XYZ file of N, CA, C and O in Angstrom:
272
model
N 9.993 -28.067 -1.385
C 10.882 -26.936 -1.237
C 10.484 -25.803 -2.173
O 10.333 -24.650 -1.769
N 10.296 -26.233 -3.625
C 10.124 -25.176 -4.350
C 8.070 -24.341 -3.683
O 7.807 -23.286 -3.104
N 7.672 -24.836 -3.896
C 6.006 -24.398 -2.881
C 6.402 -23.755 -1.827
O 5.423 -23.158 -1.378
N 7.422 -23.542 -1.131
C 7.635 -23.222 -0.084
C 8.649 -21.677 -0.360
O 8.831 -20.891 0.569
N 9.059 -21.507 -1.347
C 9.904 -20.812 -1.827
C 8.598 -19.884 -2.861
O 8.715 -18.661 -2.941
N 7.806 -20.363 -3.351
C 7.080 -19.726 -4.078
C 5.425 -19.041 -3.215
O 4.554 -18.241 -3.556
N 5.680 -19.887 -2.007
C 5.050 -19.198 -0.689
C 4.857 -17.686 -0.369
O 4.100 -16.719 -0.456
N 6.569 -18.341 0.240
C 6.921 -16.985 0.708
C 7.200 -15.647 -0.336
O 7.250 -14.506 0.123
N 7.384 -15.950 -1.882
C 7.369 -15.129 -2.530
C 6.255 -13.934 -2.919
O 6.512 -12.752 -3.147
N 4.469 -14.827 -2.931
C 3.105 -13.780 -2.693
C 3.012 -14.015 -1.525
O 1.833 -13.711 -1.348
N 3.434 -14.382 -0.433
C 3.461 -13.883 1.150
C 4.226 -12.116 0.836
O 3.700 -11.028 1.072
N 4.717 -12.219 0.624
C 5.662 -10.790 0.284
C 5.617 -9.951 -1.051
O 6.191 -8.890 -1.297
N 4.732 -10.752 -1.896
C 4.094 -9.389 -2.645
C 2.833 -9.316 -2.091
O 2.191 -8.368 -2.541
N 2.249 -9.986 -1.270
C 0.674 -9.516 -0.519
C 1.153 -8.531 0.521
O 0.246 -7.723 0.721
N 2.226 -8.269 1.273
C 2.740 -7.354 2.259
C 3.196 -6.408 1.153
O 2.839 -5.234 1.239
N 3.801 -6.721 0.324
C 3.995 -5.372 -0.522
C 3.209 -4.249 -0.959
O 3.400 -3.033 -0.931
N 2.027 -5.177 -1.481
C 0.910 -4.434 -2.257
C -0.281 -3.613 -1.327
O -1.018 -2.669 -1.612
N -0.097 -4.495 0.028
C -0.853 -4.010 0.953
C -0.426 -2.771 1.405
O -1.133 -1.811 1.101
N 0.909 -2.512 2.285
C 1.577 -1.360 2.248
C 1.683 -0.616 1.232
O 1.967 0.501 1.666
N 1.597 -0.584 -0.209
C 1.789 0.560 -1.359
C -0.277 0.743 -0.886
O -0.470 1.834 -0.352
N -1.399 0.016 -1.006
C -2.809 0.476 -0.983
C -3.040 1.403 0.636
O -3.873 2.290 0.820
N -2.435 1.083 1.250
C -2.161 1.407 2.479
C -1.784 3.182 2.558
O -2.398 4.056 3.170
N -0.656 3.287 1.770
C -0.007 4.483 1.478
C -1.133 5.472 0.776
O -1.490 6.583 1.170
N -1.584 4.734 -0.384
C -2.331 5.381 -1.304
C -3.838 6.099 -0.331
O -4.347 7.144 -0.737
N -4.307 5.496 0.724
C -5.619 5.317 1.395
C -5.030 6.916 2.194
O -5.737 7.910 2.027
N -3.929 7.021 2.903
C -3.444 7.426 3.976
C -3.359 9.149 3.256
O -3.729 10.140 3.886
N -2.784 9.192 1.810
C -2.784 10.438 1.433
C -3.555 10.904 0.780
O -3.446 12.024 0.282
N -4.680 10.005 0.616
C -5.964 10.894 -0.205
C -6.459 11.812 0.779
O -6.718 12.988 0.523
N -6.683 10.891 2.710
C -6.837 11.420 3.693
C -6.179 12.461 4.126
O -6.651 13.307 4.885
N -5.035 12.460 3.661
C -4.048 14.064 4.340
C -2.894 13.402 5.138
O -2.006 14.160 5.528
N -2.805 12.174 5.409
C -1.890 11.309 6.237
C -1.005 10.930 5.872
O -0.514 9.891 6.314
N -0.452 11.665 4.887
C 0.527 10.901 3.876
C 1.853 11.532 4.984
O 1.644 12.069 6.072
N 3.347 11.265 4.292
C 4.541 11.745 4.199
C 4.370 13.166 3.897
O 4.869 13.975 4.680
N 3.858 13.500 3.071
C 3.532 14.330 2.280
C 3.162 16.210 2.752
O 3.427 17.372 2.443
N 2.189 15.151 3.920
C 1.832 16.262 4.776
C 2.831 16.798 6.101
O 3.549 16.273 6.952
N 2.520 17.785 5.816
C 3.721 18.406 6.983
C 3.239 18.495 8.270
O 3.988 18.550 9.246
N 2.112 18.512 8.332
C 1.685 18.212 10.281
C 1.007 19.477 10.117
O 1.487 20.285 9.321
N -0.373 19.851 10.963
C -0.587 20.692 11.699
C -0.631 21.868 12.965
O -0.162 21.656 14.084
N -0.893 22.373 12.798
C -0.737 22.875 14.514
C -1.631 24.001 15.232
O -2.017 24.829 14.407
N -1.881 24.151 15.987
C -2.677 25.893 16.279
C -2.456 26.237 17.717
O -2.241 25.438 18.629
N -2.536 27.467 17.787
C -2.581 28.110 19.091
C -3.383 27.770 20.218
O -4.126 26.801 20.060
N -3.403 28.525 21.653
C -4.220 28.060 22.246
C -5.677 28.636 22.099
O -6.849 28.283 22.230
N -4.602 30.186 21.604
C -6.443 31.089 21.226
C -7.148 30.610 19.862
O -8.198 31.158 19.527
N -6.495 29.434 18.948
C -6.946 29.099 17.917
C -6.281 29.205 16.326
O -6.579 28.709 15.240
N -5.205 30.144 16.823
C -4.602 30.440 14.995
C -4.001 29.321 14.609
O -3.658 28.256 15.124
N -3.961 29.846 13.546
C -3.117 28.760 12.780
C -1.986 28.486 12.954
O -1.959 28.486 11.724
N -0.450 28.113 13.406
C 0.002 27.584 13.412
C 1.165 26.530 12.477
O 2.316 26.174 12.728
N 0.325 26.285 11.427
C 0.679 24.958 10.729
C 2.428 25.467 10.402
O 3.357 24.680 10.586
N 2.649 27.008 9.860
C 3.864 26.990 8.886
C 5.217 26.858 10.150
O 6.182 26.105 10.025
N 5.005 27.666 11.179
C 5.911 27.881 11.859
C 6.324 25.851 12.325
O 7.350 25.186 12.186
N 4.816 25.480 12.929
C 5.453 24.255 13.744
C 6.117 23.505 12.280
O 7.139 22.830 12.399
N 5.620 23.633 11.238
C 6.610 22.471 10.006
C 7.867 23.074 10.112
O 8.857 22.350 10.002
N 8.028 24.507 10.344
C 9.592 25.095 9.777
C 10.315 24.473 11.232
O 11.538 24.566 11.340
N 9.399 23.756 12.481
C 10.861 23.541 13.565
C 10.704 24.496 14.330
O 11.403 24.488 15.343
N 9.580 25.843 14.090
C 10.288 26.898 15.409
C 9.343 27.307 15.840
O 9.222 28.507 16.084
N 8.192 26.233 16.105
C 7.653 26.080 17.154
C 7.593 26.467 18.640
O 8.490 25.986 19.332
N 6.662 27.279 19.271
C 7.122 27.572 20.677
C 6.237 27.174 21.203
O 5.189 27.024 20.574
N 6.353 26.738 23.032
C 5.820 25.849 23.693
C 3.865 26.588 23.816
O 3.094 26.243 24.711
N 3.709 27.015 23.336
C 2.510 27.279 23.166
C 1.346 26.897 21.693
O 0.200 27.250 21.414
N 2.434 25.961 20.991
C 2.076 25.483 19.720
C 1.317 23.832 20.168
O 1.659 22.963 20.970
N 0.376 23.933 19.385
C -0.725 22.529 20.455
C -0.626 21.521 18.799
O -0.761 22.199 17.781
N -0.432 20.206 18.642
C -0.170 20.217 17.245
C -1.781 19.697 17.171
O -2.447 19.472 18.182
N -2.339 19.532 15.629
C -3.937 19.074 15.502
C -3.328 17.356 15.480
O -2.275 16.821 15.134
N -4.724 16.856 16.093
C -4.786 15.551 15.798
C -4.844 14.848 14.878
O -6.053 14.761 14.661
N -4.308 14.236 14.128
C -4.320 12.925 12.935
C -4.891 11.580 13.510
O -4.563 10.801 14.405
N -5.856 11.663 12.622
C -6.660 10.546 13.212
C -5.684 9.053 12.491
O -5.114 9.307 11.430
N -5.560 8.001 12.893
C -5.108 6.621 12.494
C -5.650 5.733 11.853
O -6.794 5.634 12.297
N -5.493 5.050 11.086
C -6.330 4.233 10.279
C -6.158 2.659 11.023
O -6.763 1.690 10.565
């Protein structure tokens, strides 16, 4: 019982620690929380402030974030 209890305890700091290295990987890249999203036009402008503020119009294309 107790092995089994002390299992699941680094079962769940290995999911812990993985998700905090995980986080850390994601915002060196720009992928964090952190980042507010991209965006640009169709003719190319920039974009980024309006689509973060929400007022976005249907001609706002957002940039791709690639996935890890």
């Amino acid at each position: 019982m107790k092995s089994i209890i002390i299992g699941l305890g680094l079962a769940g700091l290995a999911v812990w620690l993985g998700n905090r290295a995980a986080g850390g990987i994601k915002n060196e890249l720009g992928m964090g929380q952190d980042r507010s999203g991209g965006a640009h036009t169709p003719d190319g402008r920039d974009a980024s402030r309006s689509f973060a503020a929400g007022i976005a119009d249907e001609n706002t294309i957002p940039n791709a974030v690639p996935s890890l």
